[in-house]
Amino acid sequence: MRTLARQLSLPDFSPLESAVTELSTSGIEERGAVFTRREVVDFILDLIGYTPDKPLQAQRLLEPSFGNGDFLLAAVERLLKASRLHANGKPLDGMVLKECIRGIELHRPSFLKTRDKLATLLSTEGVPHDTREMLMDAWLVQGDFLLTPLEGRFDYVVGNPPYVRQELIPDVLMAEYRRLYKTIFDRADIYIPFIERSLALLGKDGTHGFICADRWMKNRYGGPLRKLVATNYHLKFYVDMVDTPAFHSSVIAYPAITVITKKKDELTRLAHRPEITRQTLSALAAEMLGTSLSTDGHVKEMKVTGTGIEPWILESFDQLAVVRRLEKDFPTLEQVGCKVGIGVATGADKVFVAPFDSLDVEPDRKLPLVMTRDILRGVVDWRGYGVINPFADDGGLVDLRSYPKLQKYLERHGSELRKRHVSKKNPASWYRTIDRIYPEISFRPKLLIPDIKGEAHVVHESGGLYPHHNLYFITSTLWDLKALQAVLLSGIARLFVETYSTKMHGGYLRFQAQYLRRIRVPDWNSILPDLKRELVEAAERNDVSACNAAVYKLYGLNKAERAALAGDSD
């Protein structure tokens, strides 16, 4: 019986082994599998320098999650071609080639399918049967890349790592990952430690090329990985793949191509949204790899990574210049008396949220709830929903014995509520919402901003409604909220959010609290009365052009900055 692969070595305790086995037979969604188009694969191999003109038979390449073999098979084709170019007519030497490739795949069906594809490729290339078997046994490993022992260093690490949320990974396995990898922080997805370990396996002059979600370059959970790269490596190339069909299926978060090396340098070359054709990508690779850049080309060069965990800004240079100037000259929203928050997540909306009048609980145990659908037209059009508030004024849960109607209502749904994670963690608090509810928020005037939008959607709510979890809200003790609404309806909110957030599928942005807090505004008392009135009137008319005109004056934007704010600059 032939050996299919060297087997994964795991610590000697069955829960971890069982968790890995569970993932090895899971579906595509659980594994985070997304498959890359061949044109993009060849483009990335070109960028990392894995090309047949190099002595690839003397170098090593690692593909840490080969899936259907998109990168692995293309790399083998290049390896065989390079070997023949440098063989001076001699037959291929399997013993030399066996160390050139390592491909790892956890999912058993994908592993077997790709092994069959590789066997067909090697057969077509004229590799003898015994050599084929020896190479496949040497090259292919079934196992978890984050746990699999690997010998030696690699000249190239390339691929498309899995994109898996933490909650889909068994707890025992996630705990082991956290023990092994220091870049797993907060809600980091699994591609983060994939990058960390891949970089650690690079040789002295090694090159790392991945296509994966770009979230880690800006958001909170990517901070430790950004610091690792900025401290020990160099981001050589960045290619934004916004709105490009880089994969065989659509993805929610936008991908980017990053090429990271161990050779330190100050500058990064960037390209944005290339056309996915072989000819275009080949030309772009040549331009990015060239010794100099043309002034009218598609490639720019700039310093990106800094030295710490701060987000990497890779967008329009002109817009970035405006952001940096405003950050230098003006305080943040919260420094001028504004507060940014998010609405309530209940963990069981079917129980806690319903038409206000139908919630059969004591009057002081429910609040009118404003939801995203209530503000679609740019004003509040409340549809009459409410939310149950199980919290007392001191922050603890109310005693249900003091609220017989509430107790009866919650007990009717007790089975469903007790199944929630938040309830299992603290069974005595089985009837709490995930977030604490602060009734005073409902009474305060506020600006409401939906989480995911293409443009800033800012609605004034005069007080009386509590925000739902997909709504961020801003209150202020100093700023007139109508005037602030004008500022946020202008291009300013989008400028800051687009700079610091990652785009979603379809060009949508995340207007989250962490990005809204970065917005800069003047102190309210420093603004002239006439300009205050102009801002308020522009907001009341919901006139975005008038909001922009007033904001130009507010920040003293020059002509170039106005163009950048409007998106008219390069």
mmCIF file of N, CA, C and O in Angstrom, residues 28-79:
data_model
loop_
_atom_site.group_PDB
_atom_site.id
_atom_site.type_symbol
_atom_site.label_atom_id
_atom_site.label_comp_id
_atom_site.label_asym_id
_atom_site.label_seq_id
_atom_site.Cartn_x
_atom_site.Cartn_y
_atom_site.Cartn_z
ATOM 1 N N ILE A 28 -16.451 23.815 3.100
ATOM 2 C CA ILE A 28 -15.679 24.963 2.622
ATOM 3 C C ILE A 28 -15.800 26.146 3.569
ATOM 4 O O ILE A 28 -14.816 26.808 3.892
ATOM 5 N N GLU A 29 -17.014 26.463 4.028
ATOM 6 C CA GLU A 29 -17.199 27.624 4.881
ATOM 7 C C GLU A 29 -16.452 27.468 6.195
ATOM 8 O O GLU A 29 -15.820 28.404 6.679
ATOM 9 N N GLU A 30 -16.512 26.278 6.805
ATOM 10 C CA GLU A 30 -15.811 26.062 8.060
ATOM 11 C C GLU A 30 -14.300 26.171 7.878
ATOM 12 O O GLU A 30 -13.586 26.622 8.759
ATOM 13 N N ARG A 31 -13.811 25.757 6.711
ATOM 14 C CA ARG A 31 -12.367 25.802 6.467
ATOM 15 C C ARG A 31 -11.902 27.159 5.952
ATOM 16 O O ARG A 31 -10.711 27.415 5.871
ATOM 17 N N GLY A 32 -12.835 28.044 5.594
ATOM 18 C CA GLY A 32 -12.447 29.340 5.059
ATOM 19 C C GLY A 32 -11.796 29.230 3.704
ATOM 20 O O GLY A 32 -10.910 30.014 3.348
ATOM 21 N N ALA A 33 -12.217 28.247 2.911
ATOM 22 C CA ALA A 33 -11.566 27.990 1.628
ATOM 23 C C ALA A 33 -12.115 28.904 0.538
ATOM 24 O O ALA A 33 -13.311 28.945 0.294
ATOM 25 N N VAL A 34 -11.225 29.650 -0.121
ATOM 26 C CA VAL A 34 -11.553 30.471 -1.282
ATOM 27 C C VAL A 34 -10.448 30.221 -2.310
ATOM 28 O O VAL A 34 -9.268 30.265 -1.963
ATOM 29 N N PHE A 35 -10.823 29.972 -3.552
ATOM 30 C CA PHE A 35 -9.840 29.528 -4.536
ATOM 31 C C PHE A 35 -9.492 30.638 -5.516
ATOM 32 O O PHE A 35 -10.354 31.402 -5.960
ATOM 33 N N THR A 36 -8.209 30.704 -5.857
ATOM 34 C CA THR A 36 -7.640 31.840 -6.572
ATOM 35 C C THR A 36 -7.530 31.560 -8.069
ATOM 36 O O THR A 36 -7.133 30.471 -8.478
ATOM 37 N N ARG A 37 -7.849 32.579 -8.870
ATOM 38 C CA ARG A 37 -7.751 32.442 -10.329
ATOM 39 C C ARG A 37 -6.296 32.278 -10.767
ATOM 40 O O ARG A 37 -5.382 32.843 -10.161
ATOM 41 N N ARG A 38 -6.087 31.526 -11.845
ATOM 42 C CA ARG A 38 -4.733 31.218 -12.301
ATOM 43 C C ARG A 38 -3.969 32.479 -12.688
ATOM 44 O O ARG A 38 -2.765 32.579 -12.435
ATOM 45 N N GLU A 39 -4.637 33.463 -13.288
ATOM 46 C CA GLU A 39 -3.935 34.693 -13.664
ATOM 47 C C GLU A 39 -3.341 35.387 -12.433
ATOM 48 O O GLU A 39 -2.236 35.933 -12.472
ATOM 49 N N VAL A 40 -4.101 35.348 -11.334
ATOM 50 C CA VAL A 40 -3.640 35.984 -10.098
ATOM 51 C C VAL A 40 -2.519 35.163 -9.463
ATOM 52 O O VAL A 40 -1.540 35.711 -8.943
ATOM 53 N N VAL A 41 -2.642 33.847 -9.509
ATOM 54 C CA VAL A 41 -1.588 32.969 -9.000
ATOM 55 C C VAL A 41 -0.267 33.262 -9.707
ATOM 56 O O VAL A 41 0.780 33.443 -9.062
ATOM 57 N N ASP A 42 -0.291 33.316 -11.030
ATOM 58 C CA ASP A 42 0.938 33.577 -11.784
ATOM 59 C C ASP A 42 1.502 34.962 -11.464
ATOM 60 O O ASP A 42 2.723 35.158 -11.400
ATOM 61 N N PHE A 43 0.614 35.932 -11.282
ATOM 62 C CA PHE A 43 1.036 37.287 -10.932
ATOM 63 C C PHE A 43 1.796 37.291 -9.601
ATOM 64 O O PHE A 43 2.872 37.892 -9.479
ATOM 65 N N ILE A 44 1.266 36.583 -8.601
ATOM 66 C CA ILE A 44 1.924 36.555 -7.290
ATOM 67 C C ILE A 44 3.250 35.800 -7.357
ATOM 68 O O ILE A 44 4.247 36.221 -6.762
ATOM 69 N N LEU A 45 3.281 34.705 -8.095
ATOM 70 C CA LEU A 45 4.550 33.975 -8.255
ATOM 71 C C LEU A 45 5.592 34.843 -8.942
ATOM 72 O O LEU A 45 6.784 34.792 -8.603
ATOM 73 N N ASP A 46 5.166 35.659 -9.893
ATOM 74 C CA ASP A 46 6.094 36.596 -10.531
ATOM 75 C C ASP A 46 6.618 37.611 -9.527
ATOM 76 O O ASP A 46 7.816 37.925 -9.477
ATOM 77 N N LEU A 47 5.700 38.157 -8.697
ATOM 78 C CA LEU A 47 6.089 39.193 -7.738
ATOM 79 C C LEU A 47 7.083 38.676 -6.703
ATOM 80 O O LEU A 47 7.990 39.416 -6.280
ATOM 81 N N ILE A 48 6.942 37.430 -6.266
ATOM 82 C CA ILE A 48 7.876 36.917 -5.261
ATOM 83 C C ILE A 48 9.167 36.423 -5.896
ATOM 84 O O ILE A 48 10.120 36.080 -5.181
ATOM 85 N N GLY A 49 9.218 36.380 -7.230
ATOM 86 C CA GLY A 49 10.443 35.975 -7.914
ATOM 87 C C GLY A 49 10.574 34.499 -8.164
ATOM 88 O O GLY A 49 11.672 34.005 -8.498
ATOM 89 N N TYR A 50 9.468 33.742 -8.011
ATOM 90 C CA TYR A 50 9.529 32.309 -8.275
ATOM 91 C C TYR A 50 9.276 32.081 -9.765
ATOM 92 O O TYR A 50 8.180 31.717 -10.190
ATOM 93 N N THR A 51 10.326 32.309 -10.545
ATOM 94 C CA THR A 51 10.229 32.258 -12.000
ATOM 95 C C THR A 51 11.252 31.272 -12.560
ATOM 96 O O THR A 51 12.314 31.063 -11.959
ATOM 97 N N PRO A 52 10.953 30.641 -13.704
ATOM 98 C CA PRO A 52 11.800 29.559 -14.226
ATOM 99 C C PRO A 52 13.220 29.972 -14.589
ATOM 100 O O PRO A 52 14.086 29.099 -14.747
ATOM 101 N N ASP A 53 13.485 31.266 -14.744
ATOM 102 C CA ASP A 53 14.852 31.685 -15.047
ATOM 103 C C ASP A 53 15.772 31.585 -13.826
ATOM 104 O O ASP A 53 16.990 31.694 -13.942
ATOM 105 N N LYS A 54 15.170 31.353 -12.643
ATOM 106 C CA LYS A 54 15.950 31.210 -11.411
ATOM 107 C C LYS A 54 16.292 29.719 -11.219
ATOM 108 O O LYS A 54 15.587 28.833 -11.716
ATOM 109 N N PRO A 55 17.330 29.417 -10.451
ATOM 110 C CA PRO A 55 17.659 28.008 -10.159
ATOM 111 C C PRO A 55 16.729 27.448 -9.093
ATOM 112 O O PRO A 55 17.138 27.154 -7.958
ATOM 113 N N LEU A 56 15.459 27.279 -9.452
ATOM 114 C CA LEU A 56 14.453 26.854 -8.483
ATOM 115 C C LEU A 56 14.745 25.471 -7.907
ATOM 116 O O LEU A 56 14.299 25.149 -6.799
ATOM 117 N N GLN A 57 15.487 24.654 -8.657
ATOM 118 C CA GLN A 57 15.821 23.328 -8.158
ATOM 119 C C GLN A 57 16.777 23.388 -6.962
ATOM 120 O O GLN A 57 16.976 22.378 -6.274
ATOM 121 N N ALA A 58 17.318 24.555 -6.701
ATOM 122 C CA ALA A 58 18.203 24.736 -5.546
ATOM 123 C C ALA A 58 17.530 25.574 -4.461
ATOM 124 O O ALA A 58 18.190 26.007 -3.512
ATOM 125 N N GLN A 59 16.212 25.822 -4.594
ATOM 126 C CA GLN A 59 15.485 26.651 -3.634
ATOM 127 C C GLN A 59 14.260 25.898 -3.112
ATOM 128 O O GLN A 59 13.868 24.870 -3.662
ATOM 129 N N ARG A 60 13.673 26.436 -2.047
ATOM 130 C CA ARG A 60 12.544 25.763 -1.408
ATOM 131 C C ARG A 60 11.333 26.695 -1.365
ATOM 132 O O ARG A 60 11.449 27.874 -1.015
ATOM 133 N N LEU A 61 10.160 26.127 -1.685
ATOM 134 C CA LEU A 61 8.901 26.870 -1.644
ATOM 135 C C LEU A 61 7.913 26.141 -0.751
ATOM 136 O O LEU A 61 7.771 24.917 -0.814
ATOM 137 N N LEU A 62 7.197 26.911 0.061
ATOM 138 C CA LEU A 62 6.170 26.377 0.946
ATOM 139 C C LEU A 62 4.811 26.962 0.568
ATOM 140 O O LEU A 62 4.669 28.167 0.384
ATOM 141 N N GLU A 63 3.810 26.069 0.453
ATOM 142 C CA GLU A 63 2.417 26.488 0.295
ATOM 143 C C GLU A 63 1.664 25.954 1.514
ATOM 144 O O GLU A 63 1.405 24.762 1.618
ATOM 145 N N PRO A 64 1.306 26.826 2.475
ATOM 146 C CA PRO A 64 0.817 26.343 3.768
ATOM 147 C C PRO A 64 -0.635 25.883 3.813
ATOM 148 O O PRO A 64 -1.063 25.342 4.826
ATOM 149 N N SER A 65 -1.403 26.106 2.764
ATOM 150 C CA SER A 65 -2.797 25.657 2.753
ATOM 151 C C SER A 65 -3.223 25.513 1.299
ATOM 152 O O SER A 65 -3.882 26.380 0.741
ATOM 153 N N PHE A 66 -2.852 24.380 0.680
ATOM 154 C CA PHE A 66 -2.905 24.344 -0.783
ATOM 155 C C PHE A 66 -4.294 24.087 -1.369
ATOM 156 O O PHE A 66 -4.512 24.278 -2.562
ATOM 157 N N GLY A 67 -5.259 23.647 -0.569
ATOM 158 C CA GLY A 67 -6.628 23.520 -1.060
ATOM 159 C C GLY A 67 -6.725 22.700 -2.329
ATOM 160 O O GLY A 67 -6.314 21.538 -2.382
ATOM 161 N N ASN A 68 -7.242 23.332 -3.384
ATOM 162 C CA ASN A 68 -7.385 22.656 -4.673
ATOM 163 C C ASN A 68 -6.126 22.716 -5.521
ATOM 164 O O ASN A 68 -6.145 22.323 -6.680
ATOM 165 N N GLY A 69 -5.038 23.249 -4.952
ATOM 166 C CA GLY A 69 -3.755 23.224 -5.653
ATOM 167 C C GLY A 69 -3.489 24.404 -6.558
ATOM 168 O O GLY A 69 -2.601 24.332 -7.417
ATOM 169 N N ASP A 70 -4.224 25.511 -6.381
ATOM 170 C CA ASP A 70 -4.063 26.660 -7.276
ATOM 171 C C ASP A 70 -2.611 27.127 -7.353
ATOM 172 O O ASP A 70 -2.057 27.306 -8.438
ATOM 173 N N PHE A 71 -1.982 27.345 -6.204
ATOM 174 C CA PHE A 71 -0.592 27.803 -6.180
ATOM 175 C C PHE A 71 0.375 26.640 -6.331
ATOM 176 O O PHE A 71 1.406 26.756 -7.011
ATOM 177 N N LEU A 72 0.071 25.534 -5.695
ATOM 178 C CA LEU A 72 0.990 24.395 -5.680
ATOM 179 C C LEU A 72 1.283 23.883 -7.084
ATOM 180 O O LEU A 72 2.450 23.693 -7.466
ATOM 181 N N LEU A 73 0.251 23.668 -7.884
ATOM 182 C CA LEU A 73 0.449 23.111 -9.220
ATOM 183 C C LEU A 73 1.182 24.079 -10.127
ATOM 184 O O LEU A 73 2.042 23.685 -10.919
ATOM 185 N N ALA A 74 0.853 25.383 -10.009
ATOM 186 C CA ALA A 74 1.559 26.378 -10.816
ATOM 187 C C ALA A 74 3.033 26.435 -10.435
ATOM 188 O O ALA A 74 3.914 26.585 -11.305
ATOM 189 N N ALA A 75 3.316 26.315 -9.127
ATOM 190 C CA ALA A 75 4.712 26.334 -8.682
ATOM 191 C C ALA A 75 5.469 25.112 -9.192
ATOM 192 O O ALA A 75 6.634 25.211 -9.614
ATOM 193 N N VAL A 76 4.820 23.943 -9.176
ATOM 194 C CA VAL A 76 5.477 22.732 -9.680
ATOM 195 C C VAL A 76 5.791 22.883 -11.164
ATOM 196 O O VAL A 76 6.874 22.476 -11.627
ATOM 197 N N GLU A 77 4.878 23.424 -11.935
ATOM 198 C CA GLU A 77 5.138 23.656 -13.359
ATOM 199 C C GLU A 77 6.387 24.509 -13.546
ATOM 200 O O GLU A 77 7.243 24.224 -14.396
ATOM 201 N N ARG A 78 6.509 25.561 -12.741
ATOM 202 C CA ARG A 78 7.677 26.445 -12.855
ATOM 203 C C ARG A 78 8.953 25.737 -12.399
ATOM 204 O O ARG A 78 10.022 25.924 -12.992
ATOM 205 N N LEU A 79 8.835 24.939 -11.369
ATOM 206 C CA LEU A 79 9.997 24.195 -10.885
ATOM 207 C C LEU A 79 10.507 23.231 -11.953
ATOM 208 O O LEU A 79 11.723 23.155 -12.210
#
